[in-house]
PDB file of C-alpha atoms in Angstrom:
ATOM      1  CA  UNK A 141     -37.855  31.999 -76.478  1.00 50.00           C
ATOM      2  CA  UNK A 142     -36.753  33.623 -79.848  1.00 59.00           C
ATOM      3  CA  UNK A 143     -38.244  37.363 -80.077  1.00 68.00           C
ATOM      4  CA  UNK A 144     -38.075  40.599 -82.050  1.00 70.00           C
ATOM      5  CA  UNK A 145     -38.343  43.819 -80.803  1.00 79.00           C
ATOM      6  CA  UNK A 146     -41.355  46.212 -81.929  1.00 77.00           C
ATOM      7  CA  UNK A 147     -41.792  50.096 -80.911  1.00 73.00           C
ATOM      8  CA  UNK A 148     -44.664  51.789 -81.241  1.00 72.00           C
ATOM      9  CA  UNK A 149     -45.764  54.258 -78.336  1.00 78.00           C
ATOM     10  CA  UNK A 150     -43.919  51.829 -76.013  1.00 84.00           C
ATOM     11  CA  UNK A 151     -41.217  49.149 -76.277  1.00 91.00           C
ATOM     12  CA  UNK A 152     -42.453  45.831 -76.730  1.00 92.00           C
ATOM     13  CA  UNK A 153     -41.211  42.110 -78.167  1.00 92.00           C
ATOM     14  CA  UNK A 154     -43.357  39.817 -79.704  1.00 91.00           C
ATOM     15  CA  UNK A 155     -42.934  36.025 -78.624  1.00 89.00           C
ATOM     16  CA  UNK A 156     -43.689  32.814 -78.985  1.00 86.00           C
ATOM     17  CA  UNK A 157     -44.432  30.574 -75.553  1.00 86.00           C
ATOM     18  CA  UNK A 158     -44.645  26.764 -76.404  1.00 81.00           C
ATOM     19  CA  UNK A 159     -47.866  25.419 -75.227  1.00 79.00           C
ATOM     20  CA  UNK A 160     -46.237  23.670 -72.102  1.00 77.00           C
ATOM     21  CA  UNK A 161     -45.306  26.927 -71.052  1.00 79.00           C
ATOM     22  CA  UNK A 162     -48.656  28.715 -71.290  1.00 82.00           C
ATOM     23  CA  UNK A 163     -50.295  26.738 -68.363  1.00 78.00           C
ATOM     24  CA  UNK A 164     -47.758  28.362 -65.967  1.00 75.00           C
ATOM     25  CA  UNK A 165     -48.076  31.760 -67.283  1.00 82.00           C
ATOM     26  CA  UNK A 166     -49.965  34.767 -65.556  1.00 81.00           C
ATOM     27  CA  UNK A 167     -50.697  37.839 -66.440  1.00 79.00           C
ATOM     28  CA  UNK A 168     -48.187  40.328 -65.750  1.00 85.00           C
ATOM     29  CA  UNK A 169     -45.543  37.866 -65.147  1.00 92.00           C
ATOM     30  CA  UNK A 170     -41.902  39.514 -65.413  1.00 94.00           C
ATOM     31  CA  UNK A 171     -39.118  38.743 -67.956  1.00 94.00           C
ATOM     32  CA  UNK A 172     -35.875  39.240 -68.495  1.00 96.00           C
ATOM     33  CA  UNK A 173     -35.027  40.649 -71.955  1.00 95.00           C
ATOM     34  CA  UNK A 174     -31.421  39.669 -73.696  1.00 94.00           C
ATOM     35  CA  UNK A 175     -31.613  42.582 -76.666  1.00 93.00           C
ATOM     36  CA  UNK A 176     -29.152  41.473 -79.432  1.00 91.00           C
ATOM     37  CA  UNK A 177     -26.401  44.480 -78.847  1.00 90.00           C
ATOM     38  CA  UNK A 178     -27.155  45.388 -75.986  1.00 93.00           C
ATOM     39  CA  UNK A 179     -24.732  44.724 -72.921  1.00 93.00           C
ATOM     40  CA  UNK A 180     -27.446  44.851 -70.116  1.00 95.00           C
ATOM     41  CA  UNK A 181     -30.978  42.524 -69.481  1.00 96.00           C
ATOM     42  CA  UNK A 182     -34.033  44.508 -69.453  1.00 96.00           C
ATOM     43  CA  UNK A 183     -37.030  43.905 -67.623  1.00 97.00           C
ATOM     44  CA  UNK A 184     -40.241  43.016 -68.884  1.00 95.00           C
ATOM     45  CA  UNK A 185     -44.130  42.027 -68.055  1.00 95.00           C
ATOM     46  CA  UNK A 186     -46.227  39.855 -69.637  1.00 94.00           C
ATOM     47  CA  UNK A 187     -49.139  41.626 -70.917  1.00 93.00           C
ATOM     48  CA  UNK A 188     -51.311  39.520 -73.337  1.00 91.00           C
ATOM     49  CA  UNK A 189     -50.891  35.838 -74.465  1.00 92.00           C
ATOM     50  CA  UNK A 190     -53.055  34.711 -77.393  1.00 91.00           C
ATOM     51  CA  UNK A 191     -56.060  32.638 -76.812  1.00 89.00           C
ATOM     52  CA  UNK A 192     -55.684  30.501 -79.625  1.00 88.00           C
ATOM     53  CA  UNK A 193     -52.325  28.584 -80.662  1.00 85.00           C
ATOM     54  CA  UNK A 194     -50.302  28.593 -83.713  1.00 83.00           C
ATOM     55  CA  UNK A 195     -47.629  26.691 -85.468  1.00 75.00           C
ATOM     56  CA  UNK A 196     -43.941  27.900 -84.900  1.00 65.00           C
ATOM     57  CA  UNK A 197     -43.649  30.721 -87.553  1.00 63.00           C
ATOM     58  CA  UNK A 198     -40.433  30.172 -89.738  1.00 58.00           C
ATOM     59  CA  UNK A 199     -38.165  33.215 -88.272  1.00 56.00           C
ATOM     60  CA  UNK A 200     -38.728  31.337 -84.768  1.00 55.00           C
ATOM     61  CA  UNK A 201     -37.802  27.896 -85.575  1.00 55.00           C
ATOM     62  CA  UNK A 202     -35.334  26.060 -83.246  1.00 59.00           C
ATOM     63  CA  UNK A 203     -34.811  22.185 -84.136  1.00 55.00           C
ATOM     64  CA  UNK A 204     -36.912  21.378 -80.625  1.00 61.00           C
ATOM     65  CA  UNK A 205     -39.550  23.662 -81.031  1.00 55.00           C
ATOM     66  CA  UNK A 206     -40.097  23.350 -84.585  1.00 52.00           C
ATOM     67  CA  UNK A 207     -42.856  20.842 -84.949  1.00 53.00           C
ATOM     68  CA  UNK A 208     -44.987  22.109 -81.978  1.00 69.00           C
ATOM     69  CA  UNK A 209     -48.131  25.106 -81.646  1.00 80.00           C
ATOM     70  CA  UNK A 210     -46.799  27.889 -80.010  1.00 83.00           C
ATOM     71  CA  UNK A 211     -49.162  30.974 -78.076  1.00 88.00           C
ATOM     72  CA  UNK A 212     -48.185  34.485 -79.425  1.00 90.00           C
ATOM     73  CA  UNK A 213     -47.470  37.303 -76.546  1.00 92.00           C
ATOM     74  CA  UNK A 214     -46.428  40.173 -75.945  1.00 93.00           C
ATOM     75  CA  UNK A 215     -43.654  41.540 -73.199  1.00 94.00           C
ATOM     76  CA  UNK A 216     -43.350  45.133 -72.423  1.00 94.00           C
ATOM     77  CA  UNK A 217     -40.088  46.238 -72.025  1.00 94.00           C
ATOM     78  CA  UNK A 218     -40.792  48.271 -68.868  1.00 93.00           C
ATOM     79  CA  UNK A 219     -36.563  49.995 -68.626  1.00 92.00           C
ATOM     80  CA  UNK A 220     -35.643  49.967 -72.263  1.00 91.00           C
ATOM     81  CA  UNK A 221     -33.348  52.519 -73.766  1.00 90.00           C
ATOM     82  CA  UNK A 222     -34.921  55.290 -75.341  1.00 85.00           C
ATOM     83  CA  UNK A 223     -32.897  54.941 -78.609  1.00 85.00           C
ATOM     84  CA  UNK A 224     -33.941  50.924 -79.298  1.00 87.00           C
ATOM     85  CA  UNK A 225     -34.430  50.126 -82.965  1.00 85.00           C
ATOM     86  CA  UNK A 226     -37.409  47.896 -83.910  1.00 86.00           C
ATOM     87  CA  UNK A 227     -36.701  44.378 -85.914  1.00 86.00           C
ATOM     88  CA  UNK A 228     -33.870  43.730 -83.111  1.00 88.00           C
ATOM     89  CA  UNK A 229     -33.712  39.387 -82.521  1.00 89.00           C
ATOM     90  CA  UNK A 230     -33.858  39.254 -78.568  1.00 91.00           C
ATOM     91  CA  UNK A 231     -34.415  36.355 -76.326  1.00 92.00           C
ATOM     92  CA  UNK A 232     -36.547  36.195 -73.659  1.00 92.00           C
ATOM     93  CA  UNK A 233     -36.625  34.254 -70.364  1.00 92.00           C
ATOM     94  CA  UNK A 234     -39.733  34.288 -68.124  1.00 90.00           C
ATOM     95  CA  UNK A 235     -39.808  34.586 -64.407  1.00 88.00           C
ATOM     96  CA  UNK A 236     -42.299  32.053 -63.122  1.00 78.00           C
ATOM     97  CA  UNK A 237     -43.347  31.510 -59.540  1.00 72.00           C
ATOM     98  CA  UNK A 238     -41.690  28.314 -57.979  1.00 69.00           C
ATOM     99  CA  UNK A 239     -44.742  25.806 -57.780  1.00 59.00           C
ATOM    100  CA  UNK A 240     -45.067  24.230 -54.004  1.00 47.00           C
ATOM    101  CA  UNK A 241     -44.121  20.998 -53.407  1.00 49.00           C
ATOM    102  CA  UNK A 242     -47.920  19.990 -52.600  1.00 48.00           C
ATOM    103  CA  UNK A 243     -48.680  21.826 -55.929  1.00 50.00           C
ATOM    104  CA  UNK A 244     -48.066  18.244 -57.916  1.00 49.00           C
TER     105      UNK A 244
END
């Protein structure tokens, strides 16, 4: 999942979850955040996923993704360096629970 890094009061990245993805997705899920520069992961949590979708804005494009509606969230960086500049790309991979075989 393409991302860029905000700061405000607290370290967040704004991402795009393709709507196969969104079904799976709870609230407070964790994440693991690849910072462009950055040497180390840092961990994330899930903390709000749009109700309505969108189409995949231009800066977020990949040739899979680029024809399909996409749910805007946010991830809270929850161990991110205090000196992390806003505007940086990041990717972001999210932890999901491993569904039971019974689950379908």
């Amino acid at each position: 999942v393409a991302a860029v890094v905000q700061t405000e009061d607290r370290p967040w990245v704004r991402v795009w979850l393709p709507s196969r993805a969104v079904a799976g997705v709870t609230a407070a899920a964790r994440a693991e955040v690849s910072v462009e520069g950055l040497d180390r992961r840092l961990a994330g949590r899930l903390e709000d996923v749009a109700r309505e979708p969108e189409f995949t804005p231009h800066y977020a494009l990949t040739e899979r993704e680029s024809a399909h509606l996409v749910y805007r969230a946010r991830i809270v960086l929850t161990d991110a360096p205090a000196d992390l500049r806003p505007g940086l790309p990041a990717r972001v991979k999210l932890i999901l629970p491993r569904r039971a075989a019974s689950d379908g």
